[in-house]
């Protein structure tokens, strides 16, 4: 215990260590943020193609989307990361962070697409039919009727996906990137076993803090959405 | 008003409509009867192309709706569903005004004025800002009916409008449809309410296995059925 505290003091009083953790933390956030952004944009496009009314010119895009989602969801994230690093972007001097962002972004897109698709399909078909019967164009029906109802089902699952991506980025340490996870290992290494404990628990607290913050925000948003339900029932 | 020629609809290998020929004249109130699964809903839904016909032609007045811009034509064909299908995320007022305003049939003020008038008429003016979830089934269906009326359609299609209602609300909804009928609205309605059919219908059409096998005035149909299939059906429902 005494040793634990002395290590703790050492960690927080050595600017080098704090610096390492902080930089690792920022890298983790940076990768996660842009990956989530790409995942959301690409995932939305995939979900829209996937749920659009079947037509001749959409047949091929729909097929590609299904294949994409199947492959991404059917293979390990770590393997996808390796393929991006050592096959697709095995270009000398290509920024590692871009490769990592794309790897996690492309991965998250498949999961986000499934979440959004599920949300859209969970809206009763009668809602669309009511719009059609009134002569509304499909674009308007989606914007005014389907999307607002789908969002209520999508938000909680999307929150989980954001949290998953943040935690999953820890595997970039496998390709030698200096993220929060790697920083913890680096600070602890080269000394005895017990020296790992403090930096790793500290890194865990960083992750926990971010996840907690995001859960909090999602809960708030959900509560806001539920309020309109209550109003509907009163 | 509406004329249907050799309408066929398949769902995969399931031949649901097997060649329907039908005309609906101005002011008629046609009651569509038939056993469950015979294709009544599919028939109605093909008329506004919520269901895409496999083959056949459907005319609204002189327009072939099977090749024209259907969205414009749908404005003239009102539809009322068994499960009401009010838009859950919109208030009663927005349910009524959304389509006519977006489609530029009237200004927002005009639409709201018209909506309030209709709501007052059905006694639901106090629900103007309520969401559908807070209405009873009968209230929802009456709002759905005036939502269709907001578009000032040439014809109204009803698909079992009272089948999902509790007995107390059925009367309110039927009374409203009856009133529209009396005002001269052209109506096509799938229903199991035989008294309503006799009272309001000007013609009964009986569908079995995707074909119209008998039609006639309510008196002809109920008093002097021709086919054994209809005789058997009437024995069960009367
Ligand atoms: N969207 C659909 N996809 C596949 N089969 C359908 C669909 N809609 C209706 N059917 C089939 O068509 C037949 C007729 O259905 P429907 O028109 O709803 O009959 P009814 O309204 O007379 O009870 C049924 O066998 C039903 O299973
Ligand atoms: Mg039906």
Coordinates of C-alpha atoms and ligand atoms in Angstrom, one line a residue:
Chain A
X1 CA 0.0 0.0 0.0
X2 CA 2.8 2.4 0.9
X3 CA 4.4 1.5 -2.3
X4 CA 1.2 2.2 -4.2
X5 CA 1.0 5.7 -2.8
X6 CA 4.6 6.4 -3.4
X7 CA 4.1 5.3 -7.1
X8 CA 1.0 7.5 -7.3
X9 CA 3.0 10.5 -6.0
X10 CA 5.8 9.6 -8.4
X11 CA 3.4 9.5 -11.4
X12 CA 1.8 12.8 -10.7
X13 CA 5.0 14.6 -9.7
X14 CA 6.9 13.5 -12.8
X15 CA 5.9 15.9 -15.6
X16 CA 7.2 13.4 -18.2
X17 CA 4.7 10.8 -17.1
X18 CA 1.8 13.2 -16.9
X19 CA 2.7 14.5 -20.3
X20 CA 2.8 10.9 -21.7
X21 CA -0.6 10.1 -20.3
X22 CA -2.1 13.4 -21.4
X23 CA -0.8 13.0 -25.0
X24 CA -2.0 9.4 -25.1
X25 CA -5.4 10.5 -23.9
X26 CA -5.6 13.2 -26.6
X27 CA -4.6 10.8 -29.3
X28 CA -7.3 8.4 -28.1
X29 CA -9.9 11.1 -28.2
X30 CA -8.7 12.3 -31.5
X31 CA -8.9 8.9 -33.2
X32 CA -12.3 8.2 -31.5
X33 CA -13.8 11.5 -32.4
X34 CA -13.0 11.4 -36.1
X35 CA -13.7 7.7 -36.3
X36 CA -17.2 8.2 -34.8
X37 CA -17.8 11.1 -37.2
X38 CA -16.8 9.0 -40.3
X39 CA -18.8 6.1 -38.9
X40 CA -21.9 8.2 -38.4
X41 CA -21.7 9.8 -41.9
X42 CA -20.9 6.6 -43.8
X43 CA -23.2 4.5 -41.6
X44 CA -26.1 6.9 -42.3
X45 CA -25.5 6.7 -46.0
X46 CA -25.4 2.9 -45.8
X47 CA -28.6 2.7 -43.8
X48 CA -30.4 5.0 -46.2
X49 CA -29.4 3.0 -49.2
X50 CA -30.3 -0.2 -47.3
X51 CA -33.8 0.9 -46.3
X52 CA -34.7 2.8 -49.5
X53 CA -37.5 1.4 -51.6
X54 CA -35.9 -1.3 -53.9
X55 CA -35.4 -0.1 -57.5
X56 CA -33.3 -1.0 -60.4
X57 CA -30.6 1.6 -60.0
X58 CA -30.3 0.9 -56.3
X59 CA -29.8 -2.9 -56.6
X60 CA -26.0 -2.8 -56.9
X61 CA -25.5 -0.2 -54.1
X62 CA -27.8 -2.1 -51.8
X63 CA -25.8 -5.3 -52.5
X64 CA -22.5 -3.6 -51.9
X65 CA -23.9 -2.2 -48.6
X66 CA -25.0 -5.7 -47.4
X67 CA -21.6 -7.2 -48.3
X68 CA -19.7 -4.3 -46.6
X69 CA -21.7 -4.7 -43.3
X70 CA -21.4 -8.4 -43.4
X71 CA -17.6 -8.4 -43.8
X72 CA -17.0 -5.7 -41.2
X73 CA -19.2 -7.3 -38.6
X74 CA -17.9 -10.7 -39.3
X75 CA -14.2 -10.1 -38.8
X76 CA -12.2 -8.9 -35.7
X77 CA -11.5 -5.2 -35.3
X78 CA -7.8 -6.0 -34.6
X79 CA -7.5 -7.8 -37.9
X80 CA -9.2 -4.9 -39.8
X81 CA -6.7 -2.5 -38.1
X82 CA -3.7 -4.7 -39.2
X83 CA -5.1 -4.9 -42.8
X84 CA -5.4 -1.1 -42.9
X85 CA -1.8 -0.6 -41.5
X86 CA 0.1 -3.4 -43.2
X87 CA -1.8 -3.8 -46.4
X88 CA -4.0 -0.9 -47.6
X89 CA -2.0 2.0 -46.1
X90 CA 1.4 0.3 -46.0
X91 CA 2.8 3.5 -47.5
X92 CA 6.0 4.9 -46.0
X93 CA 5.3 8.3 -44.3
X94 CA 1.5 7.9 -44.4
X95 CA 0.2 9.4 -41.2
X96 CA -0.6 6.6 -38.7
X97 CA -3.4 8.6 -37.2
X98 CA -5.2 8.9 -40.5
X99 CA -4.9 5.1 -41.0
X100 CA -6.2 4.5 -37.5
X101 CA -9.1 6.9 -37.9
X102 CA -10.2 5.3 -41.2
X103 CA -9.9 1.8 -39.7
X104 CA -12.1 2.6 -36.8
X105 CA -14.4 4.8 -38.9
X106 CA -15.0 2.1 -41.5
X107 CA -15.6 -0.4 -38.7
X108 CA -18.0 1.8 -36.8
X109 CA -19.9 2.7 -40.0
X110 CA -21.1 -0.9 -40.3
X111 CA -22.4 -1.0 -36.7
X112 CA -23.9 2.5 -37.0
X113 CA -25.6 1.5 -40.3
X114 CA -27.2 -1.5 -38.5
X115 CA -28.4 0.7 -35.6
X116 CA -29.9 3.3 -37.9
X117 CA -31.4 0.7 -40.2
X118 CA -33.0 -1.0 -37.2
X119 CA -34.4 2.4 -36.0
X120 CA -35.9 3.2 -39.4
X121 CA -37.4 -0.3 -39.8
X122 CA -38.9 -0.1 -36.3
X123 CA -41.2 2.7 -37.4
X124 CA -44.6 1.2 -38.3
X125 CA -45.2 0.8 -42.0
X126 CA -48.6 2.4 -41.5
X127 CA -46.9 5.8 -40.9
X128 CA -45.3 5.7 -44.3
X129 CA -48.5 4.5 -45.9
X130 CA -50.5 7.4 -44.3
X131 CA -48.1 9.8 -45.9
X132 CA -48.2 8.1 -49.3
X133 CA -52.0 8.1 -49.2
X134 CA -52.0 11.8 -48.7
X135 CA -49.9 12.3 -51.8
X136 CA -46.7 13.3 -50.0
X137 CA -43.3 12.6 -51.7
X138 CA -41.2 9.9 -50.1
X139 CA -38.5 12.4 -49.2
X140 CA -41.0 14.5 -47.2
X141 CA -42.4 11.3 -45.6
X142 CA -38.9 10.4 -44.5
X143 CA -38.0 13.8 -43.2
X144 CA -41.2 14.7 -41.4
X145 CA -42.6 11.3 -40.3
X146 CA -40.1 8.4 -40.3
X147 CA -36.9 10.1 -39.3
X148 CA -38.2 11.9 -36.2
X149 CA -39.7 8.6 -34.9
X150 CA -36.7 6.5 -35.8
X151 CA -34.4 8.9 -33.9
X152 CA -36.0 8.0 -30.6
X153 CA -35.0 4.3 -31.1
X154 CA -31.6 5.2 -32.5
X155 CA -30.1 7.5 -29.9
X156 CA -29.5 5.0 -27.0
X157 CA -27.9 2.4 -29.3
X158 CA -25.8 5.1 -30.9
X159 CA -24.6 6.2 -27.5
X160 CA -23.4 2.7 -26.9
X161 CA -21.6 2.6 -30.2
X162 CA -19.7 5.8 -29.3
X163 CA -18.6 4.3 -26.0
X164 CA -17.5 1.1 -27.8
X165 CA -15.4 3.0 -30.3
X166 CA -13.7 5.0 -27.6
X167 CA -12.7 1.9 -25.7
X168 CA -11.9 -0.1 -28.8
X169 CA -9.3 2.4 -30.0
X170 CA -7.0 1.0 -27.2
X171 CA -5.9 -1.6 -29.7
X172 CA -3.9 0.9 -31.7
X173 CA -1.2 0.2 -29.2
X174 CA -0.9 -3.1 -31.1
X175 CA 0.4 -1.2 -34.1
X176 CA 2.7 0.9 -32.0
X177 CA 0.6 4.1 -31.7
X178 CA 1.0 6.0 -28.5
X179 CA -2.5 6.3 -27.2
X180 CA -3.7 6.4 -23.6
X181 CA -3.5 2.6 -23.3
X182 CA 0.1 2.6 -24.7
X183 CA 1.1 5.5 -22.4
X184 CA 0.0 3.5 -19.4
X185 CA 2.1 0.5 -20.4
X186 CA 5.1 2.7 -21.3
X187 CA 5.2 4.5 -18.0
X188 CA 5.0 1.3 -16.1
X189 CA 7.5 -0.7 -18.1
X190 CA 11.2 -1.1 -17.4
X191 CA 10.5 -1.3 -13.7
X192 CA 9.1 -4.0 -11.5
X193 CA 5.6 -5.5 -11.9
X194 CA 3.9 -3.3 -9.3
X195 CA 4.9 -0.2 -11.2
X196 CA 2.3 -1.0 -13.9
X197 CA -0.5 -0.8 -11.4
X198 CA -0.7 3.0 -10.9
X199 CA -0.4 4.1 -14.5
X200 CA -2.9 1.5 -15.7
X201 CA -5.4 2.4 -13.1
X202 CA -5.0 6.0 -13.9
X203 CA -5.5 5.3 -17.6
X204 CA -8.7 3.4 -16.6
X205 CA -9.9 6.4 -14.8
X206 CA -9.4 8.5 -17.9
X207 CA -11.4 6.1 -20.0
X208 CA -14.1 5.8 -17.3
X209 CA -14.4 9.6 -17.1
X210 CA -15.0 10.0 -20.8
X211 CA -17.5 7.1 -20.9
X212 CA -19.3 8.4 -17.9
X213 CA -19.6 11.9 -19.5
X214 CA -21.0 10.4 -22.7
X215 CA -23.5 8.2 -20.8
X216 CA -24.6 11.3 -19.0
X217 CA -25.2 13.2 -22.1
X218 CA -27.1 10.4 -23.8
X219 CA -29.3 10.0 -20.7
X220 CA -30.1 13.7 -20.9
X221 CA -31.0 13.5 -24.6
X222 CA -33.1 10.4 -24.0
X223 CA -34.9 12.1 -21.2
X224 CA -35.6 15.0 -23.5
X225 CA -37.1 12.7 -26.1
X226 CA -39.2 10.9 -23.5
X227 CA -40.7 14.2 -22.4
X228 CA -42.3 14.6 -25.8
X229 CA -43.8 11.1 -25.2
X230 CA -45.2 12.1 -21.9
X231 CA -46.7 15.2 -23.4
X232 CA -48.2 12.8 -26.0
X233 CA -49.9 10.8 -23.3
X234 CA -51.1 13.5 -21.1
Chain B
X1 CA -64.7 8.1 -61.6
X2 CA -62.6 5.0 -61.1
X3 CA -62.4 2.2 -63.6
X4 CA -60.3 -0.9 -63.1
X5 CA -59.5 -3.3 -66.0
X6 CA -58.1 -6.8 -65.5
X7 CA -56.2 -5.9 -62.3
X8 CA -53.9 -8.6 -61.2
X9 CA -51.5 -8.6 -58.2
X10 CA -49.1 -11.3 -57.2
X11 CA -47.0 -11.4 -54.0
X12 CA -44.3 -13.7 -55.3
X13 CA -46.1 -16.8 -56.4
X14 CA -49.2 -15.9 -54.4
X15 CA -51.8 -14.7 -56.9
X16 CA -53.8 -12.4 -54.6
X17 CA -55.8 -10.5 -57.3
X18 CA -56.7 -12.6 -60.3
X19 CA -58.2 -10.2 -62.7
X20 CA -60.6 -7.5 -61.3
X21 CA -62.8 -5.5 -63.6
X22 CA -64.7 -2.7 -61.7
X23 CA -66.1 0.7 -62.2
X24 CA -67.0 3.3 -59.6
X25 CA -69.4 6.1 -60.6
X26 CA -69.6 9.5 -59.1
X27 CA -71.6 9.5 -55.8
X28 CA -71.7 5.7 -55.5
X29 CA -71.1 4.0 -52.1
X30 CA -69.7 0.7 -52.9
X31 CA -69.4 -1.9 -50.1
X32 CA -66.6 -4.5 -50.6
X33 CA -67.3 -7.8 -48.9
X34 CA -65.5 -11.1 -48.9
X35 CA -63.8 -13.6 -46.6
X36 CA -60.6 -12.7 -44.9
X37 CA -57.6 -13.1 -47.2
X38 CA -59.6 -12.8 -50.3
X39 CA -57.7 -9.7 -51.5
X40 CA -60.0 -6.8 -50.4
X41 CA -57.3 -4.7 -48.8
X42 CA -54.9 -5.4 -51.7
X43 CA -57.6 -4.3 -54.1
X44 CA -58.1 -1.0 -52.3
X45 CA -54.4 -0.4 -51.9
X46 CA -53.8 -1.0 -55.6
X47 CA -56.2 1.8 -56.4
X48 CA -53.9 4.4 -54.9
X49 CA -50.9 2.4 -55.7
X50 CA -49.7 1.9 -52.2
X51 CA -49.5 -1.6 -53.6
X52 CA -48.0 -1.7 -57.1
X53 CA -50.4 -3.7 -59.4
X54 CA -48.7 -6.5 -61.3
X55 CA -50.7 -6.0 -64.4
X56 CA -53.9 -4.2 -65.4
X57 CA -55.1 -0.6 -65.8
X58 CA -56.7 1.7 -63.3
X59 CA -58.2 5.0 -64.4
X60 CA -59.2 8.0 -62.2
X61 CA -61.6 9.9 -64.5
X62 CA -59.6 9.8 -67.7
X63 CA -56.1 9.5 -66.2
X64 CA -54.4 6.2 -66.3
X65 CA -52.9 6.1 -62.8
X66 CA -50.7 3.2 -63.5
X67 CA -48.3 5.3 -65.6
X68 CA -48.8 8.8 -64.4
X69 CA -47.2 10.7 -61.5
X70 CA -49.0 8.9 -58.7
X71 CA -48.3 11.4 -55.9
X72 CA -50.5 14.0 -57.6
X73 CA -53.3 11.5 -58.2
X74 CA -53.2 10.3 -54.6
X75 CA -54.3 13.8 -53.5
X76 CA -57.6 13.0 -55.1
X77 CA -58.0 9.6 -53.5
X78 CA -58.5 9.6 -49.7
X79 CA -57.7 6.5 -47.7
X80 CA -58.7 5.5 -44.2
X81 CA -56.9 2.6 -42.6
X82 CA -58.0 -0.1 -40.2
X83 CA -55.3 1.1 -37.7
X84 CA -55.9 4.8 -38.3
X85 CA -52.2 5.6 -39.0
X86 CA -52.2 9.0 -37.5
X87 CA -48.7 10.4 -37.6
X88 CA -47.4 9.7 -34.1
X89 CA -44.9 12.5 -33.8
X90 CA -47.4 15.2 -34.9
X91 CA -50.2 16.8 -33.1
X92 CA -53.8 16.4 -34.3
X93 CA -53.5 19.8 -36.0
X94 CA -50.3 18.9 -37.8
X95 CA -51.8 15.6 -38.9
X96 CA -54.5 17.5 -40.5
X97 CA -52.5 20.4 -42.1
X98 CA -49.2 18.7 -43.0
X99 CA -50.1 17.4 -46.4
X100 CA -52.3 20.2 -47.7
X101 CA -49.8 22.8 -46.7
X102 CA -46.7 21.0 -48.0
X103 CA -48.4 20.2 -51.2
X104 CA -49.4 23.9 -51.5
X105 CA -53.1 23.1 -51.8
X106 CA -53.8 25.9 -49.2
X107 CA -51.9 28.3 -47.0
X108 CA -51.1 27.4 -43.4
X109 CA -53.8 29.7 -42.1
X110 CA -56.4 28.4 -44.5
X111 CA -55.5 24.8 -43.5
X112 CA -55.7 25.5 -39.8
X113 CA -59.0 27.2 -40.2
X114 CA -60.4 24.3 -42.2
X115 CA -59.0 21.8 -39.7
X116 CA -60.6 23.6 -36.8
X117 CA -63.9 23.7 -38.5
X118 CA -63.7 19.9 -39.1
X119 CA -62.6 19.2 -35.6
X120 CA -65.4 21.3 -34.2
X121 CA -67.8 19.4 -36.4
X122 CA -66.7 16.0 -35.0
X123 CA -66.6 17.4 -31.4
X124 CA -62.8 17.1 -31.0
X125 CA -61.8 20.8 -31.1
X126 CA -60.3 20.4 -27.6
X127 CA -57.8 17.8 -29.0
X128 CA -56.3 20.2 -31.5
X129 CA -52.9 20.2 -29.8
X130 CA -53.0 16.6 -28.5
X131 CA -50.8 13.9 -29.8
X132 CA -52.4 10.8 -31.3
X133 CA -51.2 8.6 -28.4
X134 CA -53.6 10.5 -26.1
X135 CA -56.7 9.8 -28.2
X136 CA -59.1 6.8 -28.0
X137 CA -59.4 4.6 -31.1
X138 CA -62.7 6.1 -32.1
X139 CA -61.2 9.6 -31.8
X140 CA -58.2 8.6 -33.8
X141 CA -60.3 7.2 -36.6
X142 CA -62.5 10.2 -36.8
X143 CA -59.4 12.4 -37.0
X144 CA -58.1 10.1 -39.7
X145 CA -61.3 10.6 -41.7
X146 CA -61.2 14.3 -41.5
X147 CA -57.5 14.2 -42.4
X148 CA -58.5 12.6 -45.6
X149 CA -61.3 15.1 -46.1
X150 CA -58.8 18.0 -45.7
X151 CA -57.5 17.1 -49.2
X152 CA -60.9 17.5 -50.7
X153 CA -60.6 14.1 -52.4
X154 CA -62.8 12.9 -55.3
X155 CA -63.2 9.5 -53.6
X156 CA -62.7 8.0 -50.2
X157 CA -61.4 4.5 -49.7
X158 CA -62.0 2.8 -46.3
X159 CA -60.3 -0.4 -45.3
X160 CA -62.2 -1.9 -42.4
X161 CA -62.4 1.5 -40.6
X162 CA -64.1 0.0 -37.5
X163 CA -62.5 -3.4 -37.2
X164 CA -59.9 -2.2 -34.6
X165 CA -62.4 -0.3 -32.5
X166 CA -64.2 -1.1 -29.3
X167 CA -68.0 -1.4 -29.7
X168 CA -68.8 2.0 -28.2
X169 CA -66.7 3.9 -30.8
X170 CA -67.9 2.0 -33.8
X171 CA -71.1 3.9 -33.9
X172 CA -69.4 7.3 -33.9
X173 CA -67.1 6.4 -36.7
X174 CA -69.9 4.8 -38.8
X175 CA -72.1 7.9 -38.2
X176 CA -69.4 10.1 -39.6
X177 CA -68.9 8.0 -42.7
X178 CA -72.7 7.9 -43.1
X179 CA -72.8 11.6 -43.0
X180 CA -70.1 11.9 -45.6
X181 CA -72.1 9.5 -47.8
X182 CA -75.2 11.5 -47.4
X183 CA -73.3 14.7 -48.4
X184 CA -72.6 13.0 -51.8
X185 CA -69.1 11.7 -51.3
X186 CA -68.0 8.9 -53.5
X187 CA -67.1 6.0 -51.2
X188 CA -65.6 2.6 -51.4
X189 CA -65.5 0.7 -48.1
X190 CA -64.4 -2.7 -46.9
X191 CA -66.4 -3.5 -43.8
X192 CA -68.0 -6.3 -41.8
X193 CA -70.8 -4.1 -40.6
X194 CA -73.7 -5.6 -42.5
X195 CA -76.4 -3.2 -41.2
X196 CA -74.2 -0.3 -42.4
X197 CA -73.7 -2.0 -45.7
X198 CA -77.5 -2.4 -46.2
X199 CA -78.2 1.1 -45.1
X200 CA -75.5 3.1 -46.8
X201 CA -74.3 1.0 -49.7
X202 CA -75.6 1.7 -53.2
X203 CA -73.8 -1.4 -54.5
X204 CA -72.3 -4.5 -52.9
X205 CA -69.2 -6.1 -54.4
X206 CA -68.2 -9.6 -53.2
X207 CA -64.6 -10.7 -53.7
X208 CA -63.5 -14.3 -53.3
X209 CA -60.0 -15.5 -54.0
X210 CA -59.0 -12.4 -55.8
X211 CA -62.0 -12.1 -58.1
X212 CA -65.3 -10.3 -58.0
X213 CA -67.8 -13.1 -58.0
X214 CA -71.0 -11.3 -57.4
X215 CA -72.2 -7.7 -57.3
X216 CA -75.6 -6.0 -57.0
X217 CA -77.7 -3.6 -55.0
X218 CA -78.0 -4.3 -51.3
X219 CA -81.4 -5.8 -51.8
X220 CA -80.4 -8.0 -54.6
X221 CA -77.3 -9.1 -52.7
X222 CA -78.7 -9.7 -49.3
X223 CA -82.2 -10.9 -50.3
X224 CA -81.5 -12.8 -53.5
X225 CA -77.9 -13.9 -53.6
X226 CA -77.0 -15.8 -56.8
X227 CA -73.9 -17.8 -56.1
X228 CA -73.5 -20.6 -53.5
X229 CA -70.4 -18.9 -52.2
X230 CA -72.3 -15.7 -51.3
X231 CA -75.2 -17.7 -49.8
X232 CA -72.8 -19.6 -47.6
X233 CA -71.0 -16.3 -46.6
X234 CA -74.3 -14.6 -45.7
X235 CA -75.4 -17.5 -43.7
X236 CA -72.3 -17.1 -41.5
X237 CA -72.5 -13.3 -41.1
X238 CA -76.2 -12.6 -40.8
Ligands
LIG1 N1 -47.4 -7.1 -48.5 C1 -47.8 -8.4 -48.7 N2 -46.8 -9.3 -49.0 C2 -47.1 -10.6 -49.2 N3 -48.4 -11.1 -49.1 C3 -49.4 -10.2 -48.9 C4 -49.1 -8.8 -48.6 N4 -50.3 -8.2 -48.4 C5 -51.2 -9.2 -48.5 N5 -50.7 -10.4 -48.8 C6 -51.4 -11.6 -49.0 O1 -52.5 -11.4 -49.9 C7 -53.6 -12.1 -49.5 C8 -54.8 -11.2 -49.4 O2 -54.6 -10.2 -48.4 P1 -55.6 -9.0 -48.2 O3 -55.7 -8.2 -49.4 O4 -55.1 -8.3 -47.0 O5 -56.9 -9.8 -47.9 P2 -58.2 -9.2 -47.1 O6 -58.1 -7.7 -46.9 O7 -59.4 -9.6 -48.0 O8 -58.3 -10.0 -45.8 C9 -53.3 -12.8 -48.2 O9 -53.0 -14.1 -48.5 C10 -52.1 -12.1 -47.7 O10 -51.3 -13.0 -47.0
LIG2 MG1 -58.0 -6.6 -45.2

